[in-house]
Short mmCIF file of N, CA and C in Angstrom, two decimals:
data_model
loop_
_atom_site.label_atom_id
_atom_site.label_comp_id
_atom_site.label_asym_id
_atom_site.label_seq_id
_atom_site.Cartn_x
_atom_site.Cartn_y
_atom_site.Cartn_z
N MET A 1 246.44 142.46 113.18
CA MET A 1 245.10 143.03 113.12
C MET A 1 244.20 142.28 114.09
N SER A 2 243.47 143.00 114.86
CA SER A 2 242.56 142.41 115.83
C SER A 2 241.13 142.44 115.29
N THR A 3 240.41 141.37 115.50
CA THR A 3 239.00 141.34 115.10
C THR A 3 238.14 141.15 116.35
N CYS A 4 236.94 141.60 116.26
CA CYS A 4 236.01 141.51 117.40
C CYS A 4 234.69 140.93 116.91
N PRO A 5 234.63 139.62 116.72
CA PRO A 5 233.42 139.03 116.18
C PRO A 5 232.30 138.95 117.21
N THR A 6 231.12 139.12 116.76
CA THR A 6 229.93 138.85 117.56
C THR A 6 228.72 138.98 116.64
N PHE A 7 227.56 138.78 117.17
CA PHE A 7 226.33 138.91 116.41
C PHE A 7 225.44 139.92 117.12
N THR A 8 224.62 140.61 116.36
CA THR A 8 223.65 141.53 116.92
C THR A 8 222.26 141.18 116.37
N LYS A 9 221.25 141.56 117.14
CA LYS A 9 219.87 141.34 116.71
C LYS A 9 219.50 142.39 115.66
N LEU A 10 219.30 141.93 114.46
CA LEU A 10 218.90 142.79 113.35
C LEU A 10 217.88 142.04 112.51
N PRO A 11 217.10 142.73 111.70
CA PRO A 11 216.17 142.02 110.83
C PRO A 11 216.89 140.99 109.93
N LEU A 12 218.10 141.29 109.51
CA LEU A 12 218.83 140.36 108.64
C LEU A 12 219.35 139.13 109.37
N THR A 13 219.60 139.23 110.69
CA THR A 13 220.12 138.09 111.43
C THR A 13 219.02 137.30 112.14
N GLU A 14 217.85 137.87 112.25
CA GLU A 14 216.75 137.22 112.96
C GLU A 14 216.46 135.80 112.48
N PRO A 15 216.42 135.53 111.17
CA PRO A 15 216.15 134.16 110.73
C PRO A 15 217.16 133.13 111.25
N TYR A 16 218.41 133.52 111.39
CA TYR A 16 219.44 132.60 111.88
C TYR A 16 219.17 132.20 113.33
N PHE A 17 218.68 133.14 114.11
CA PHE A 17 218.46 132.88 115.53
C PHE A 17 217.19 132.09 115.82
N ARG A 18 216.40 131.83 114.80
CA ARG A 18 215.25 130.92 114.96
C ARG A 18 215.74 129.48 115.08
N ASP A 19 216.93 129.22 114.59
CA ASP A 19 217.57 127.91 114.71
C ASP A 19 218.18 127.83 116.10
N PHE A 20 217.56 127.06 117.00
CA PHE A 20 217.99 127.03 118.40
C PHE A 20 219.41 126.50 118.56
N GLY A 21 219.87 125.63 117.68
CA GLY A 21 221.24 125.15 117.73
C GLY A 21 222.23 126.26 117.45
N PHE A 22 221.94 127.04 116.41
CA PHE A 22 222.80 128.17 116.06
C PHE A 22 222.78 129.22 117.17
N ARG A 23 221.58 129.53 117.64
CA ARG A 23 221.43 130.53 118.71
C ARG A 23 222.21 130.11 119.95
N GLY A 24 222.11 128.84 120.33
CA GLY A 24 222.82 128.34 121.50
C GLY A 24 224.32 128.41 121.33
N ALA A 25 224.81 128.07 120.12
CA ALA A 25 226.25 128.12 119.86
C ALA A 25 226.77 129.55 119.96
N VAL A 26 226.02 130.49 119.42
CA VAL A 26 226.43 131.90 119.49
C VAL A 26 226.40 132.40 120.93
N LEU A 27 225.31 132.14 121.63
CA LEU A 27 225.19 132.63 123.01
C LEU A 27 226.23 132.00 123.93
N SER A 28 226.69 130.81 123.62
CA SER A 28 227.72 130.18 124.46
C SER A 28 229.05 130.92 124.35
N LYS A 29 229.24 131.68 123.29
CA LYS A 29 230.48 132.43 123.10
C LYS A 29 230.40 133.85 123.68
N ILE A 30 229.19 134.34 123.92
CA ILE A 30 229.00 135.71 124.42
C ILE A 30 228.92 135.65 125.94
N LYS A 31 229.94 136.13 126.61
CA LYS A 31 230.03 136.02 128.08
C LYS A 31 228.88 136.69 128.82
N LEU A 32 228.33 137.77 128.26
CA LEU A 32 227.19 138.42 128.92
C LEU A 32 225.90 137.65 128.74
N GLY A 33 225.89 136.65 127.84
CA GLY A 33 224.75 135.75 127.71
C GLY A 33 223.57 136.25 126.93
N SER A 34 223.74 137.35 126.20
CA SER A 34 222.62 137.84 125.39
C SER A 34 223.15 138.50 124.13
N LEU A 35 222.29 138.53 123.14
CA LEU A 35 222.63 139.19 121.89
C LEU A 35 222.48 140.69 122.04
N GLY A 36 223.38 141.42 121.42
CA GLY A 36 223.27 142.88 121.44
C GLY A 36 222.35 143.35 120.33
N GLY A 37 221.95 144.57 120.43
CA GLY A 37 221.13 145.20 119.40
C GLY A 37 221.80 146.49 118.95
N VAL A 38 221.15 147.17 118.04
CA VAL A 38 221.68 148.42 117.53
C VAL A 38 221.97 149.39 118.67
N GLU A 39 221.09 149.43 119.65
CA GLU A 39 221.27 150.35 120.78
C GLU A 39 222.55 150.06 121.58
N ASP A 40 223.05 148.84 121.48
CA ASP A 40 224.25 148.46 122.21
C ASP A 40 225.54 148.90 121.53
N VAL A 41 225.49 149.18 120.25
CA VAL A 41 226.69 149.63 119.54
C VAL A 41 226.65 151.11 119.18
N THR A 42 225.53 151.75 119.42
CA THR A 42 225.36 153.15 119.05
C THR A 42 226.42 154.05 119.68
N GLY A 43 226.69 153.87 120.95
CA GLY A 43 227.68 154.72 121.62
C GLY A 43 229.06 154.60 121.00
N ALA A 44 229.47 153.38 120.66
CA ALA A 44 230.77 153.17 120.04
C ALA A 44 230.83 153.82 118.66
N VAL A 45 229.75 153.72 117.91
CA VAL A 45 229.71 154.33 116.58
C VAL A 45 229.81 155.86 116.69
N ILE A 46 229.07 156.43 117.62
CA ILE A 46 229.13 157.89 117.81
C ILE A 46 230.54 158.31 118.21
N TYR A 47 231.15 157.57 119.12
CA TYR A 47 232.53 157.88 119.53
C TYR A 47 233.48 157.84 118.33
N LEU A 48 233.44 156.77 117.55
CA LEU A 48 234.36 156.63 116.43
C LEU A 48 234.12 157.66 115.33
N ALA A 49 232.88 158.12 115.20
CA ALA A 49 232.56 159.11 114.18
C ALA A 49 232.79 160.55 114.64
N SER A 50 233.13 160.71 115.92
CA SER A 50 233.28 162.05 116.47
C SER A 50 234.74 162.46 116.61
N ASP A 51 234.95 163.72 116.91
CA ASP A 51 236.29 164.23 117.17
C ASP A 51 236.90 163.63 118.43
N ALA A 52 236.07 163.06 119.29
CA ALA A 52 236.58 162.46 120.53
C ALA A 52 237.53 161.32 120.25
N SER A 53 237.44 160.71 119.09
CA SER A 53 238.32 159.59 118.74
C SER A 53 239.46 160.02 117.83
N ALA A 54 239.73 161.31 117.76
CA ALA A 54 240.74 161.83 116.83
C ALA A 54 242.12 161.21 117.01
N LEU A 55 242.48 160.83 118.22
CA LEU A 55 243.79 160.23 118.46
C LEU A 55 243.76 158.71 118.53
N ALA A 56 242.62 158.11 118.31
CA ALA A 56 242.50 156.65 118.32
C ALA A 56 242.93 156.11 116.96
N THR A 57 244.03 155.37 116.95
CA THR A 57 244.53 154.79 115.70
C THR A 57 244.98 153.36 115.95
N GLY A 58 244.75 152.52 114.99
CA GLY A 58 245.25 151.15 115.03
C GLY A 58 244.82 150.32 116.21
N SER A 59 243.65 150.56 116.72
CA SER A 59 243.18 149.76 117.85
C SER A 59 241.79 149.21 117.54
N ALA A 60 241.42 148.24 118.32
CA ALA A 60 240.09 147.63 118.15
C ALA A 60 239.24 147.98 119.35
N LEU A 61 238.07 148.48 119.10
CA LEU A 61 237.11 148.79 120.15
C LEU A 61 236.18 147.58 120.26
N ARG A 62 236.32 146.84 121.33
CA ARG A 62 235.55 145.60 121.46
C ARG A 62 234.16 145.88 122.05
N VAL A 63 233.18 145.73 121.22
CA VAL A 63 231.79 145.85 121.61
C VAL A 63 231.16 144.50 121.22
N ASP A 64 231.52 143.47 122.00
CA ASP A 64 231.19 142.11 121.59
C ASP A 64 230.55 141.27 122.68
N GLY A 65 230.17 141.88 123.78
CA GLY A 65 229.52 141.14 124.86
C GLY A 65 230.43 140.15 125.57
N GLY A 66 231.72 140.23 125.29
CA GLY A 66 232.68 139.32 125.93
C GLY A 66 233.12 138.18 125.03
N TRP A 67 232.72 138.17 123.76
CA TRP A 67 233.06 137.09 122.84
C TRP A 67 234.58 136.88 122.81
N THR A 68 235.36 137.94 122.77
CA THR A 68 236.82 137.82 122.62
C THR A 68 237.53 137.79 123.97
N ALA A 69 236.81 137.62 125.06
CA ALA A 69 237.41 137.64 126.39
C ALA A 69 238.16 136.36 126.74
N GLU A 70 238.05 135.33 125.94
CA GLU A 70 238.71 134.05 126.26
C GLU A 70 240.20 134.17 126.23
#
């Protein structure tokens, strides 16, 4: 099983990113150098919820800003 960890800017995650140490540790793992937001995952969600993904099985769609690129 493949996992695609990352963090996104949401009201629930905002308090964590006020901690500059935590924010720096997270951003150091994201190759694109910035946190994603809801708008950054919307396309993937629409794809997975649509008939366009009807033949997609057992795979991971990485929408992680490069976190898993190592």
